[in-house]
mmCIF file of C-alpha atoms in Angstrom:
data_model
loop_
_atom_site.group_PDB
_atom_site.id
_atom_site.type_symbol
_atom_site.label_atom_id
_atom_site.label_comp_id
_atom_site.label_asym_id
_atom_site.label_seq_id
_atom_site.Cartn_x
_atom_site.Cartn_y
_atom_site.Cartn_z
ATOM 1 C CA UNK A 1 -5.023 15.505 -20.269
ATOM 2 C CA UNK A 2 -3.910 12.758 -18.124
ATOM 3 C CA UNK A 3 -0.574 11.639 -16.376
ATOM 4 C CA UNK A 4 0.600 9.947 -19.908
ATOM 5 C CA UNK A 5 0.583 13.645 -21.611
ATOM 6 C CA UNK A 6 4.465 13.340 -22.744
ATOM 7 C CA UNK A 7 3.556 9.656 -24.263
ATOM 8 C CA UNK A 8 0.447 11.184 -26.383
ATOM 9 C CA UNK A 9 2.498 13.801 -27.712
ATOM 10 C CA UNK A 10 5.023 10.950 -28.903
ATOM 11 C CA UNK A 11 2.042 9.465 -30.065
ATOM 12 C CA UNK A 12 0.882 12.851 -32.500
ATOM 13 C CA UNK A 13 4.343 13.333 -33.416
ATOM 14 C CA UNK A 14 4.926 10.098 -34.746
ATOM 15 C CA UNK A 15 1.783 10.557 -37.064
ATOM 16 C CA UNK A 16 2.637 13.842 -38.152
ATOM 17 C CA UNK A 17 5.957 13.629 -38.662
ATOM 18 C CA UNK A 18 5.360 10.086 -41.044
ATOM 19 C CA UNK A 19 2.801 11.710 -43.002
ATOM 20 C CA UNK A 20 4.411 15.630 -43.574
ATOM 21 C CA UNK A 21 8.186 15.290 -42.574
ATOM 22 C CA UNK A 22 9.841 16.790 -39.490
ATOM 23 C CA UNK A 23 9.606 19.965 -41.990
ATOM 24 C CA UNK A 24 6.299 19.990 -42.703
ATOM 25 C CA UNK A 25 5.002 19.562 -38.834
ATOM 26 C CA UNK A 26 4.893 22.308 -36.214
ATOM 27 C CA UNK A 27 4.448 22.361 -32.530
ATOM 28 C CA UNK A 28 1.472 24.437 -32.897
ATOM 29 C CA UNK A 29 -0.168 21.897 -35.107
ATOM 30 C CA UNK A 30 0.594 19.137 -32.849
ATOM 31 C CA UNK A 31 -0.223 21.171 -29.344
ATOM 32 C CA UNK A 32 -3.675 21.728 -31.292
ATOM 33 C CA UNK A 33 -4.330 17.846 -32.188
ATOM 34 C CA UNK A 34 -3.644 17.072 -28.519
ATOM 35 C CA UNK A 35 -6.393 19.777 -27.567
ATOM 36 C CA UNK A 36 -3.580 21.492 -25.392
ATOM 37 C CA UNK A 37 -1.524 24.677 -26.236
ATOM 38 C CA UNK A 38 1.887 25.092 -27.441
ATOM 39 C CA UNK A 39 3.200 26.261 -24.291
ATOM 40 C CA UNK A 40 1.617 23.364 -22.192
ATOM 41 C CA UNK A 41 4.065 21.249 -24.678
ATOM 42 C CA UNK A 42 7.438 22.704 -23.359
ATOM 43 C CA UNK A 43 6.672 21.754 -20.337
ATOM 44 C CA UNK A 44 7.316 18.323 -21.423
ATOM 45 C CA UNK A 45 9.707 19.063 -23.979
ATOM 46 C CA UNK A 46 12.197 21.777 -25.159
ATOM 47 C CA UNK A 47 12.107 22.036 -28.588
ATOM 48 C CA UNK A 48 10.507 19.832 -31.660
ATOM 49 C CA UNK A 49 13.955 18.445 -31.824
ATOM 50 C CA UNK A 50 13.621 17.582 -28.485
ATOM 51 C CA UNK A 51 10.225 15.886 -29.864
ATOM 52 C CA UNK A 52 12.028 14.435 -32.849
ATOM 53 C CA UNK A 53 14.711 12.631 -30.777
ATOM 54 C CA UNK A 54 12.158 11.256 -28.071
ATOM 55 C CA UNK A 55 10.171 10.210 -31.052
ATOM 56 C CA UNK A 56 13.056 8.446 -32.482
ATOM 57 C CA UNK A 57 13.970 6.676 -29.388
ATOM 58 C CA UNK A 58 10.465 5.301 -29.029
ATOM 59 C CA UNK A 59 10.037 3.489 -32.385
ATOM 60 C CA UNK A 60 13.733 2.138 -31.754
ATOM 61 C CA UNK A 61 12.900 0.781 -28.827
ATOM 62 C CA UNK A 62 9.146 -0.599 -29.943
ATOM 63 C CA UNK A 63 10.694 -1.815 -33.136
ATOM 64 C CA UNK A 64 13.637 -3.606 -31.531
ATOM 65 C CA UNK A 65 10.764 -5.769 -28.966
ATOM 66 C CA UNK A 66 8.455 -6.164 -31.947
ATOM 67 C CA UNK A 67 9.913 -6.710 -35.131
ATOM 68 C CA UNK A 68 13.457 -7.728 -34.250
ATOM 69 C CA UNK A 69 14.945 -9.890 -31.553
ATOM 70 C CA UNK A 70 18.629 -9.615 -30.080
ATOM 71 C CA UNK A 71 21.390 -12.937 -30.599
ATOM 72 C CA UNK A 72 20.360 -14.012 -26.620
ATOM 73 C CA UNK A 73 16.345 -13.956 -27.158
ATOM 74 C CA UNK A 74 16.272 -14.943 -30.815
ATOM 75 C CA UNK A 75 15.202 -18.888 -31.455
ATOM 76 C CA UNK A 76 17.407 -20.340 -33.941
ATOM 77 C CA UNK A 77 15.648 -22.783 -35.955
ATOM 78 C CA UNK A 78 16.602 -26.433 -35.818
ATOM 79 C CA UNK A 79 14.619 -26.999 -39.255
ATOM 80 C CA UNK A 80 13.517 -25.497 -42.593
ATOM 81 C CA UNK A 81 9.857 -25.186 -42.256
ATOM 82 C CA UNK A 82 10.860 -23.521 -38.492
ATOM 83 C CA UNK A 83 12.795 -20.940 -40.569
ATOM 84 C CA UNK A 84 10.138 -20.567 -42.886
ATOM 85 C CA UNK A 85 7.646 -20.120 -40.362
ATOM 86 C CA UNK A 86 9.497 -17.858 -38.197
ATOM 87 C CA UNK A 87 10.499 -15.474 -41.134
ATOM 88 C CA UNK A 88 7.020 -15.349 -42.488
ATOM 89 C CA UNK A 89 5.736 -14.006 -38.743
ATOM 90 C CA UNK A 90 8.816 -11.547 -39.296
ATOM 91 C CA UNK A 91 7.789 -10.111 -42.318
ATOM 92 C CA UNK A 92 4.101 -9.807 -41.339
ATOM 93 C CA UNK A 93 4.824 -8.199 -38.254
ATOM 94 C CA UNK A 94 7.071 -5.648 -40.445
ATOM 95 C CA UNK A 95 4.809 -4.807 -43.007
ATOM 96 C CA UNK A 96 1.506 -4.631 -40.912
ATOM 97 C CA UNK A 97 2.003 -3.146 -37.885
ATOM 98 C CA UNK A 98 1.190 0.576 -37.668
ATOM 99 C CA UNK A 99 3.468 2.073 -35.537
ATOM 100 C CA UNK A 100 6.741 -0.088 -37.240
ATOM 101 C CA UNK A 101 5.103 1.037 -40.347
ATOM 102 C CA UNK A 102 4.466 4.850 -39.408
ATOM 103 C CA UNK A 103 8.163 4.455 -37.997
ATOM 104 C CA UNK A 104 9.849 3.348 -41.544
ATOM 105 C CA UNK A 105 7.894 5.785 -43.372
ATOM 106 C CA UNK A 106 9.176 8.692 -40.982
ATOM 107 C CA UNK A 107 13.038 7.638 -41.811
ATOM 108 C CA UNK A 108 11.878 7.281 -45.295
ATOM 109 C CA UNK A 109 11.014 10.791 -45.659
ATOM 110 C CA UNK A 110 13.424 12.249 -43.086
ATOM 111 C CA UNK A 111 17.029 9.817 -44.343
ATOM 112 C CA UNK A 112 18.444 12.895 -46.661
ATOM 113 C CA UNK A 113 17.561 15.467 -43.945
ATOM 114 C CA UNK A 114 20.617 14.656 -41.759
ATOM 115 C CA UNK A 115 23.421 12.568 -41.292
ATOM 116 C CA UNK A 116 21.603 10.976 -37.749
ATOM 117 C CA UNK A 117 18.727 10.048 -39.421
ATOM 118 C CA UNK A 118 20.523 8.907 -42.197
ATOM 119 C CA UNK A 119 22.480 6.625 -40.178
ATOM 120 C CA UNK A 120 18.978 5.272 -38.268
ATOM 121 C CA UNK A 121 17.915 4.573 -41.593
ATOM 122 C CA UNK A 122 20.661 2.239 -42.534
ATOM 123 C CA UNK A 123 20.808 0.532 -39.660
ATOM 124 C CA UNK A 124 17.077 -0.028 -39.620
ATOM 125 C CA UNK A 125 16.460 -0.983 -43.253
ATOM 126 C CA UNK A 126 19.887 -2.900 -43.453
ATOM 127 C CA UNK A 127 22.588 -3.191 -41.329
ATOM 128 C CA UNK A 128 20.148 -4.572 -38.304
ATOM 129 C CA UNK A 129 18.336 -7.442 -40.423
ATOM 130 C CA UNK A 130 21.554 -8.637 -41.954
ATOM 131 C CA UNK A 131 23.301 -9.005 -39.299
ATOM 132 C CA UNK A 132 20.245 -10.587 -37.180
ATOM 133 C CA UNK A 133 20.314 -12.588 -40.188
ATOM 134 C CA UNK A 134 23.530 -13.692 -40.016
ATOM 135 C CA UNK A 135 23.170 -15.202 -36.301
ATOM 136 C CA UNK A 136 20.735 -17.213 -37.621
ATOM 137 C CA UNK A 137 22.239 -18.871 -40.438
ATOM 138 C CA UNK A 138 25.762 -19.105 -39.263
ATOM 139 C CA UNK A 139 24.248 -22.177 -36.501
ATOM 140 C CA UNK A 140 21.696 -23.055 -40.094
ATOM 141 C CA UNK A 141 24.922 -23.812 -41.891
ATOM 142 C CA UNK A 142 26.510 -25.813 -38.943
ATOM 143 C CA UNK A 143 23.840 -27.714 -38.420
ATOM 144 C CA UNK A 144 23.438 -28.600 -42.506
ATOM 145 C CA UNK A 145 20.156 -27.002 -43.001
ATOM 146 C CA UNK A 146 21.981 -24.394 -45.450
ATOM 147 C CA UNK A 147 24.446 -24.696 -47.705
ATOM 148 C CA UNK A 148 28.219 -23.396 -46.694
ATOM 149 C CA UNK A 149 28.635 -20.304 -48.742
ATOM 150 C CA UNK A 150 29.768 -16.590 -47.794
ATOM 151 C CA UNK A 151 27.074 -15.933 -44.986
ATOM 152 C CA UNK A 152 27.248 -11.559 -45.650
ATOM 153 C CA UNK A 153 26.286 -12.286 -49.182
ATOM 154 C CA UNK A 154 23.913 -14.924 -48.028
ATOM 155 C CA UNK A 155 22.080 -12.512 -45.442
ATOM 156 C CA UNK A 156 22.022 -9.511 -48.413
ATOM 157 C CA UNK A 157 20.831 -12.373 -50.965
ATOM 158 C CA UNK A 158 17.801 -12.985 -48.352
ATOM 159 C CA UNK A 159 17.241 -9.449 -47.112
ATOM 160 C CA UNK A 160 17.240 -7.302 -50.287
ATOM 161 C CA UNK A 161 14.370 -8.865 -51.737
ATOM 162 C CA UNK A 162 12.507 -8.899 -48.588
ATOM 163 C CA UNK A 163 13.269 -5.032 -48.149
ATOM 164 C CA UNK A 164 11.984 -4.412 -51.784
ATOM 165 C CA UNK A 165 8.610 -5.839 -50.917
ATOM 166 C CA UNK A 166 8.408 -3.951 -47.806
ATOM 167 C CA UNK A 167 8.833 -0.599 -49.775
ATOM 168 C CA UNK A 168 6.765 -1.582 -52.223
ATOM 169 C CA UNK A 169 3.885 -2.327 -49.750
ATOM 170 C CA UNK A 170 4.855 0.801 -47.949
ATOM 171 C CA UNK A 171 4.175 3.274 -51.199
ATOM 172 C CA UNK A 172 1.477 0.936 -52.144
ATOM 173 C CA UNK A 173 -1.005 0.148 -48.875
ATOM 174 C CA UNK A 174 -3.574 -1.020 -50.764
ATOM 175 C CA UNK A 175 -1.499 -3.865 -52.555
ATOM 176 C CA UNK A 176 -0.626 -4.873 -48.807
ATOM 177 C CA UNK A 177 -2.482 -8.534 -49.215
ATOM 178 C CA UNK A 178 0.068 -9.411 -52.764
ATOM 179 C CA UNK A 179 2.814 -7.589 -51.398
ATOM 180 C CA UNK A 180 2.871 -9.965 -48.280
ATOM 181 C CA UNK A 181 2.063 -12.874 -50.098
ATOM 182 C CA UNK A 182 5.003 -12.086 -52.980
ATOM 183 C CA UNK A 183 7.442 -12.095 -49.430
ATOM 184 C CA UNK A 184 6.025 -15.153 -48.249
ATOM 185 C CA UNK A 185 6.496 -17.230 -51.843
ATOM 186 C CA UNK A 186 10.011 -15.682 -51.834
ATOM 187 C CA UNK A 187 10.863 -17.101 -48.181
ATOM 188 C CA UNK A 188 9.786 -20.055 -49.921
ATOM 189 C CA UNK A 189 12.339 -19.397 -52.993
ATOM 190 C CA UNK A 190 14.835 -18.672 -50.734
ATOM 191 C CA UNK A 191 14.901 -22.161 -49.097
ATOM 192 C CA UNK A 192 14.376 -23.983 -52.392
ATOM 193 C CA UNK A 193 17.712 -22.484 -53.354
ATOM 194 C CA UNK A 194 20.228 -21.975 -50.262
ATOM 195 C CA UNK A 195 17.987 -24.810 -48.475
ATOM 196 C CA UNK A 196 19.483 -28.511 -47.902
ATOM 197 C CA UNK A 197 16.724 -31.081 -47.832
ATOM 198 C CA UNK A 198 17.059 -34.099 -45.191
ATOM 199 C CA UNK A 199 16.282 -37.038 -46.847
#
């Protein structure tokens, strides 16, 4: 194998631990996918924990440059249809891309294993998106393109719904089209409600 051996085993890791559980995968199974043998993968890492946490780290990081954007790099909106626009890239980036979608259904399977992943979970499926929510409707609401109400409730009113879907798509691939299109309309719903039209 090449230079890029301790990525590619990140990469057959990720795969098998989404589709069997950290459980149900073994370093013999992934050394063997890789064409290499299990020895040849301590050399790059000491244990499948080891594995497991260097997986981890990776879909943090791609998730955090793909799906979400920090306070400094995020664009706040200076109109509705931006918002709606915006969001709807969001959500489509979420639901479709393989390795944030491999990634979600790996802390799916794995949240009741330990109190870590656990954690990750939450703060992936929740605490992250509210709160990136939240810097982007707290300037919404100055600027009177939402209406004033209690902004926590306001981000959990817009990301529950959204989070549903996402599962729902997740369990269900093949309803991936509707599923996308249901998240889209409620964007839509969402600004027909907590919106405030210009006139």
């Amino acid at each position: 194998m090449s230079g890029n051996t301790k990525e590619r085993i990140l990469e057959v890791a990720l795969d098998m631990f989404s589709q069997y559980g950290y459980a149900g995968t073994n370093l013999r199974e992934i050394a063997a996918e890789l064409g290499i043998t299990k020895a040849a993968l301590y050399k790059h890492y000491k244990s499948k924990e080891d594995i497991w946490n260097s997986t981890m780290d990776v879909f943090d990081d791609y998730y955090k440059k793909n799906a979400l954007k920090s306070g400094k790099e995020m664009k706040i909106p200076s109109t509705l249809e931006e918002f709606k626009a915006q969001e709807k890239t969001v959500i489509k980036v979420i639901m479709t891309n393989p390795m944030i979608r491999k990634g979600r259904r790996l802390l799916t399977i794995e949240q009741f294993r330990d109190e870590k992943t656990a954690a990750t979970a939450t703060n992936r499926f929740i605490t992250t998106n509210v709160e990136r929510l939240k810097l982007i409707f707290a300037p919404m609401i100055k600027n009177g393109l939402l209406i004033d109400t209690d902004i926590d409730m306001l981000a959990l009113a817009y990301a529950t719904p959204i989070s549903a879907l996402i599962q729902m798509c997740d369990r269900e691939p093949q309803k991936q089209e509707l599923t996308l299109k249901r998240a889209e309309e409620f964007v839509d719903y969402f600004i027909s409600i907590y919106g405030i039209k210009r006139t």
